[in-house]
Tab-separated table of C-alpha atoms and ligand atoms in Angstrom:
chain	number	residue	atom	x	y	z
O	1	MET	CA	0.000	0.000	0.000
O	2	GLU	CA	1.058	3.596	-0.519
O	3	LEU	CA	1.504	4.886	3.001
O	4	GLU	CA	2.128	8.429	1.729
O	5	LYS	CA	-1.666	8.590	1.307
O	6	LEU	CA	-1.878	8.395	5.089
O	7	THR	CA	0.245	11.526	5.411
O	8	ASP	CA	-2.021	13.220	2.844
O	9	ALA	CA	-5.146	12.185	4.799
O	10	ILE	CA	-3.723	13.716	7.995
O	11	VAL	CA	-2.887	16.940	6.154
O	12	ALA	CA	-6.414	17.014	4.690
O	13	GLY	CA	-7.918	16.233	8.104
O	14	ASN	CA	-9.770	13.287	6.581
O	15	LEU	CA	-10.551	11.074	9.591
O	16	PRO	CA	-12.354	8.184	7.815
O	17	THR	CA	-9.636	7.809	5.163
O	18	ALA	CA	-6.818	8.134	7.700
O	19	THR	CA	-8.235	5.502	10.069
O	20	ALA	CA	-9.029	3.138	7.185
O	21	LEU	CA	-5.439	3.433	5.941
O	22	VAL	CA	-4.053	2.837	9.434
O	23	ASN	CA	-6.177	-0.307	9.810
O	24	GLU	CA	-4.944	-1.497	6.413
O	25	ALA	CA	-1.299	-0.809	7.297
O	26	VAL	CA	-1.646	-2.651	10.618
O	27	SER	CA	-3.225	-5.646	8.906
O	28	GLU	CA	-0.327	-5.676	6.418
O	29	GLY	CA	2.119	-5.837	9.328
O	30	VAL	CA	3.554	-2.308	9.266
O	31	ALA	CA	4.945	-1.548	12.739
O	32	PRO	CA	2.809	0.952	14.726
O	33	GLN	CA	5.904	3.003	15.549
O	34	THR	CA	6.736	3.293	11.824
O	35	ILE	CA	3.193	4.404	11.017
O	36	ILE	CA	3.409	7.096	13.699
O	37	SER	CA	6.946	8.356	13.112
O	38	ASP	CA	7.176	8.109	9.320
O	39	TYR	CA	3.651	9.017	8.223
O	40	LEU	CA	1.364	10.503	10.904
O	41	ILE	CA	3.833	12.957	12.444
O	42	LYS	CA	4.943	13.996	8.958
O	43	GLY	CA	1.328	14.962	8.212
O	44	MET	CA	1.094	17.077	11.362
O	45	GLU	CA	4.405	18.773	10.506
O	46	THR	CA	3.143	19.579	7.017
O	47	ILE	CA	-0.128	21.127	8.185
O	48	GLY	CA	1.809	23.032	10.885
O	49	ALA	CA	4.197	24.443	8.279
O	50	ARG	CA	1.244	25.470	6.084
O	51	PHE	CA	-0.387	27.158	9.071
O	52	GLY	CA	2.872	28.967	9.821
O	53	ALA	CA	3.017	30.178	6.207
O	54	GLY	CA	-0.582	31.419	6.262
O	55	GLN	CA	-1.708	28.669	3.877
O	56	ALA	CA	-3.868	26.842	6.448
O	57	PHE	CA	-6.005	28.027	9.368
O	58	VAL	CA	-7.071	26.911	12.863
O	59	PRO	CA	-10.004	24.786	11.568
O	60	ASN	CA	-7.498	22.910	9.356
O	61	LEU	CA	-5.295	22.266	12.392
O	62	LEU	CA	-8.310	21.002	14.334
O	63	MET	CA	-9.347	18.628	11.555
O	64	SER	CA	-5.815	17.274	11.202
O	65	ALA	CA	-5.592	16.871	14.975
O	66	ARG	CA	-8.900	14.947	14.983
O	67	ALA	CA	-7.651	12.620	12.229
O	68	MET	CA	-4.330	12.127	14.058
O	69	LYS	CA	-6.118	11.294	17.315
O	70	GLY	CA	-8.375	8.777	15.559
O	71	CYS	CA	-5.289	7.028	14.185
O	72	LEU	CA	-3.490	7.074	17.534
O	73	ASP	CA	-6.584	5.551	19.204
O	74	ILE	CA	-6.150	2.550	16.903
O	75	LEU	CA	-2.385	2.328	17.421
O	76	LYS	CA	-2.156	3.062	21.151
O	77	PRO	CA	-3.156	-0.457	22.341
O	78	LEU	CA	-0.595	-1.921	19.937
O	79	LEU	CA	2.213	0.075	21.561
O	80	LYS	CA	1.615	-1.683	24.858
O	81	GLY	CA	4.550	-3.824	25.908
O	82	ASP	CA	5.180	-5.953	28.953
O	83	THR	CA	3.126	-4.304	31.699
O	84	SER	CA	4.133	-6.853	34.327
O	85	VAL	CA	7.289	-4.841	35.064
O	86	SER	CA	7.186	-1.270	36.271
O	87	PHE	CA	10.165	0.910	35.529
O	88	GLY	CA	8.677	3.712	37.614
O	89	LYS	CA	5.818	6.180	37.819
O	90	VAL	CA	5.443	9.185	35.507
O	91	VAL	CA	3.247	12.249	36.001
O	92	ILE	CA	2.786	14.008	32.652
O	93	GLY	CA	0.898	17.081	31.501
O	94	THR	CA	0.865	20.059	29.153
O	95	VAL	CA	1.629	23.254	31.053
O	96	LYS	CA	-0.760	26.082	31.895
O	97	GLY	CA	-2.094	28.077	28.952
O	98	ASP	CA	-1.263	25.359	26.436
O	99	LEU	CA	-3.933	23.153	24.877
O	100	HIS	CA	-1.760	20.957	22.635
O	101	ASP	CA	-1.975	17.331	23.699
O	102	ILE	CA	-1.236	15.043	20.742
O	103	GLY	CA	2.518	14.837	21.300
O	104	LYS	CA	2.135	14.674	25.069
O	105	ASN	CA	-0.329	11.772	24.724
O	106	LEU	CA	2.067	10.005	22.398
O	107	VAL	CA	4.814	10.338	25.002
O	108	ALA	CA	2.383	9.019	27.661
O	109	SER	CA	1.518	6.018	25.456
O	110	MET	CA	5.180	5.230	24.838
O	111	PHE	CA	5.870	5.358	28.577
O	112	GLU	CA	2.918	3.027	29.229
O	113	GLY	CA	3.958	0.707	26.442
O	114	SER	CA	7.464	0.530	27.871
O	115	GLY	CA	6.407	-0.531	31.344
O	116	PHE	CA	5.989	2.762	33.219
O	117	GLU	CA	2.903	3.624	35.256
O	118	VAL	CA	1.524	6.898	33.869
O	119	VAL	CA	-0.670	9.559	35.428
O	120	ASN	CA	-1.711	11.814	32.541
O	121	LEU	CA	-3.039	15.083	33.961
O	122	GLY	CA	-4.119	16.504	30.577
O	123	ILE	CA	-3.683	20.036	29.254
O	124	ASP	CA	-3.479	23.551	30.756
O	125	ILE	CA	-2.020	22.251	34.018
O	126	SER	CA	-0.939	24.687	36.735
O	127	ALA	CA	2.172	24.282	38.878
O	128	ASP	CA	-0.035	23.553	41.914
O	129	LYS	CA	-1.742	20.676	40.118
O	130	PHE	CA	1.595	19.159	39.116
O	131	VAL	CA	2.823	19.403	42.715
O	132	THR	CA	-0.376	17.848	44.124
O	133	ALA	CA	-0.105	14.962	41.651
O	134	LEU	CA	3.521	14.358	42.652
O	135	GLN	CA	2.551	14.350	46.336
O	136	GLU	CA	-0.361	11.960	45.730
O	137	THR	CA	1.483	9.523	43.478
O	138	GLY	CA	5.096	9.650	44.680
O	139	ALA	CA	6.082	9.704	40.985
O	140	ASP	CA	9.716	9.194	39.942
O	141	ILE	CA	9.431	11.337	36.789
O	142	LEU	CA	7.619	14.591	36.041
O	143	ALA	CA	7.221	15.071	32.274
O	144	LEU	CA	6.210	18.546	31.086
O	145	SER	CA	5.049	19.372	27.566
O	146	ALA	CA	4.676	22.762	25.818
O	147	LEU	CA	4.174	23.584	22.142
O	148	LEU	CA	4.032	27.367	22.341
O	149	THR	CA	6.869	29.823	22.831
O	150	THR	CA	4.436	31.750	25.055
O	151	THR	CA	3.807	28.807	27.428
O	152	MET	CA	7.178	27.059	27.569
O	153	ASN	CA	8.521	29.567	30.099
O	154	TYR	CA	5.859	28.437	32.580
O	155	MET	CA	7.960	25.298	33.042
O	156	LYS	CA	10.313	27.355	35.205
O	157	GLU	CA	7.438	28.083	37.582
O	158	VAL	CA	6.604	24.388	37.749
O	159	VAL	CA	10.207	23.459	38.594
O	160	GLN	CA	10.236	26.223	41.242
O	161	ALA	CA	6.959	24.970	42.740
O	162	VAL	CA	8.360	21.428	42.925
O	163	GLU	CA	11.392	22.827	44.735
O	164	ASN	CA	9.251	24.889	47.122
O	165	ALA	CA	7.252	21.772	47.989
O	166	GLY	CA	10.484	20.012	48.994
O	167	LEU	CA	10.135	17.410	46.246
O	168	ARG	CA	12.968	18.363	43.919
O	169	ASP	CA	15.380	15.642	45.089
O	170	LYS	CA	12.651	12.976	44.865
O	171	VAL	CA	11.671	13.459	41.225
O	172	LYS	CA	13.452	13.765	37.877
O	173	ILE	CA	11.972	16.511	35.712
O	174	MET	CA	11.896	16.027	31.941
O	175	VAL	CA	10.657	18.559	29.395
O	176	GLY	CA	9.679	18.301	25.745
O	177	GLY	CA	7.786	19.965	22.923
O	178	ALA	CA	8.640	21.402	19.525
O	179	PRO	CA	10.016	24.835	20.577
O	180	LEU	CA	12.281	23.468	23.365
O	181	ASN	CA	15.901	22.341	23.403
O	182	ALA	CA	18.484	21.048	25.860
O	183	GLU	CA	19.750	24.527	26.677
O	184	PHE	CA	16.236	25.632	27.617
O	185	ALA	CA	15.826	22.542	29.816
O	186	SER	CA	18.902	23.413	31.819
O	187	GLU	CA	17.833	27.085	32.023
O	188	VAL	CA	14.540	26.140	33.697
O	189	GLY	CA	16.258	23.662	36.003
O	190	ALA	CA	14.943	20.453	34.419
O	191	ASP	CA	17.001	17.257	34.387
O	192	ALA	CA	16.530	16.487	30.700
O	193	TYR	CA	15.067	17.539	27.361
O	194	THR	CA	14.016	14.945	24.819
O	195	SER	CA	12.885	15.644	21.280
O	196	ASP	CA	10.460	12.746	20.843
O	197	ALA	CA	8.493	10.007	22.563
O	198	ASN	CA	11.027	7.222	21.998
O	199	GLU	CA	13.893	9.249	23.359
O	200	ALA	CA	11.779	10.245	26.385
O	201	VAL	CA	11.515	6.602	27.453
O	202	VAL	CA	15.212	5.898	26.920
O	203	VAL	CA	16.260	8.995	28.869
O	204	ALA	CA	13.746	8.311	31.680
O	205	LYS	CA	15.224	4.845	32.192
O	206	ARG	CA	18.703	6.317	32.208
O	207	LEU	CA	17.752	9.025	34.727
O	208	LEU	CA	16.339	6.353	37.050
O	209	GLY	CA	19.369	4.113	36.584
O	210	ARG	CA	17.221	1.466	34.920
O	211	ALA	CA	18.668	1.536	31.415
O	212	SER	CA	19.025	-1.918	29.860
P	1	B1M	CO1	-1.174	24.923	17.409
P	1	B1M	N1	0.519	25.830	17.102
P	1	B1M	N2	-1.961	26.583	18.061
P	1	B1M	N3	-2.828	23.939	17.460
P	1	B1M	N4	-0.298	23.574	16.412
P	1	B1M	C1	1.664	25.008	16.675
P	1	B1M	C2	2.439	24.489	17.894
P	1	B1M	C3	2.492	26.044	15.786
P	1	B1M	C4	4.007	25.741	15.731
P	1	B1M	C5	1.893	26.140	14.365
P	1	B1M	C6	2.640	27.117	13.476
P	1	B1M	O1	2.513	28.310	13.632
P	1	B1M	N5	3.419	26.629	12.516
P	1	B1M	C7	2.163	27.398	16.518
P	1	B1M	C8	3.105	27.800	17.660
P	1	B1M	C9	4.002	28.961	17.304
P	1	B1M	C10	4.847	29.376	18.449
P	1	B1M	O2	4.562	29.253	19.604
P	1	B1M	N6	5.987	29.899	18.091
P	1	B1M	C11	0.743	27.146	17.007
P	1	B1M	C12	-0.191	28.159	17.338
P	1	B1M	C13	0.259	29.579	17.044
P	1	B1M	C14	-1.450	27.878	17.897
P	1	B1M	C15	-2.532	28.883	18.333
P	1	B1M	C16	-2.019	30.129	19.079
P	1	B1M	C17	-3.321	29.242	17.045
P	1	B1M	C18	-4.413	30.250	17.230
P	1	B1M	O3	-5.365	30.039	17.940
P	1	B1M	N7	-4.243	31.384	16.586
P	1	B1M	C19	-3.433	28.012	19.249
P	1	B1M	C20	-2.968	28.008	20.722
P	1	B1M	C21	-3.941	27.277	21.633
P	1	B1M	C22	-3.343	27.042	23.015
P	1	B1M	O4	-2.644	26.079	23.215
P	1	B1M	N8	-3.596	27.953	23.944
P	1	B1M	C23	-3.209	26.668	18.640
P	1	B1M	C24	-4.167	25.657	18.623
P	1	B1M	C25	-4.001	24.437	18.031
P	1	B1M	C26	-5.133	23.406	17.892
P	1	B1M	C27	-6.031	23.352	19.128
P	1	B1M	C28	-5.947	23.829	16.690
P	1	B1M	C29	-4.324	22.094	17.560
P	1	B1M	C30	-4.013	21.238	18.794
P	1	B1M	C31	-4.969	20.079	18.967
P	1	B1M	C32	-4.515	19.155	20.063
P	1	B1M	O5	-3.367	19.039	20.437
P	1	B1M	N9	-5.513	18.492	20.616
P	1	B1M	C33	-3.003	22.657	17.058
P	1	B1M	C34	-2.057	21.892	16.293
P	1	B1M	C35	-2.512	20.533	15.846
P	1	B1M	C36	-0.757	22.377	15.999
P	1	B1M	C37	0.357	21.726	15.133
P	1	B1M	C38	-0.064	21.884	13.678
P	1	B1M	C39	0.675	20.267	15.370
P	1	B1M	C40	1.019	19.898	16.812
P	1	B1M	C41	1.071	18.393	16.890
P	1	B1M	O6	0.126	17.757	17.351
P	1	B1M	N10	2.163	17.793	16.365
P	1	B1M	C42	1.612	22.615	15.512
P	1	B1M	C43	2.652	22.731	14.401
P	1	B1M	C44	3.807	21.754	14.585
P	1	B1M	O7	4.086	21.279	15.671
P	1	B1M	N11	4.496	21.491	13.511
P	1	B1M	C45	0.986	23.822	16.089
P	1	B1M	C46	2.346	16.326	16.306
P	1	B1M	C47	2.938	15.818	17.620
P	1	B1M	C48	3.124	14.301	17.543
P	1	B1M	O8	4.209	16.432	17.773
P	1	B1M	O9	3.383	17.890	19.686
P	1	B1M	O10	5.704	18.237	18.681
P	1	B1M	P1	4.600	17.322	19.051
P	1	B1M	O11	5.166	16.225	20.094
P	1	B1M	C49	6.364	15.507	19.878
P	1	B1M	C50	7.619	16.217	20.428
P	1	B1M	O12	7.520	17.602	20.503
P	1	B1M	C51	7.853	15.560	21.753
P	1	B1M	O13	7.426	14.216	21.513
P	1	B1M	C52	6.231	14.251	20.719
P	1	B1M	C53	6.097	12.971	19.956
P	1	B1M	O14	7.269	12.568	19.318
P	1	B1M	N12	7.186	16.009	22.962
P	1	B1M	C54	7.669	15.643	24.179
P	1	B1M	C55	6.075	16.718	23.154
P	1	B1M	N13	5.799	16.840	24.455
P	1	B1M	C56	6.776	16.188	25.116
P	1	B1M	C57	6.975	16.014	26.485
P	1	B1M	C58	8.082	15.281	26.873
P	1	B1M	C59	8.986	14.737	25.940
P	1	B1M	C60	8.785	14.918	24.573
P	1	B1M	O15	8.243	15.121	28.217
P	1	B1M	C61	9.382	14.553	28.678
């Protein structure tokens, strides 16, 4: 099958076509991770670039996001690995003011599929909520996501709030999202930046001393 059509369906925001193509790819044995990394994410990048260039608008982004989510709903159960081992507990959320959740949910799914317990707080999460979740769960990792240059700086407040609550030495803080980089992570006092969902899992294991 021509998997490029899947990228086109994401760009067009065509949910029925996208999900049908994903089902077909899965039945032909294409690895879920390949479908996500090589075709679905490419579609989101394309529509994002068009939006940035004034060639697409918010409704286009919403339709593409809906198609992407429909595809990830099919693929998410297939990412699940051996859940009998727990590498640790992760609290994850998109920071205050930011409503983007596709990438964050992908990271959450990869953590789950790799044997971590995940508490996914959702979007638009305040520093207080992150701290409360850490206190309630005793999580080993706090994973923060931001997609906007206007919201990424809020991560500093979250790190500060974790410190003020006396939890900083009990939890590793990881950050991610398209506008971030490693330099930014160290500026806000996080332990690590990772550029994608796969790397997030690898780095989390390393931070906890559980790398294989
Ligand atoms: Co928004 N948006 N958006 N948007 N949107 C971007 C981010 C933008 C780059 C588009 C552009 O201009 N080219 C731009 C930001 C510009 C900037 O800040 N400099 C932008 C804008 C401007 C906006 C609005 C302001 C538009 C408006 O209203 N005028 C508005 C803001 C709303 C808000 O948040 N307050 C807005 C709204 C939206 C929608 C709601 C329409 C929709 C989101 C739907 C949803 O998430 N439910 C949307 C979308 C879809 C996008 C783009 C097109 C795609 C994002 C996406 O899902 N990518 C995006 C353009 C782009 O990114 N190219 C854009 C696919 C996803 C798999 O990748 O999220 O990067 P990503 O996640 C990756 C990595 O970043 C990393 O791993 C993930 C998987 O590999 N990662 C982590 C992410 N989080 C991590 C956490 C970790 C580790 C890794 O923790 C350890």
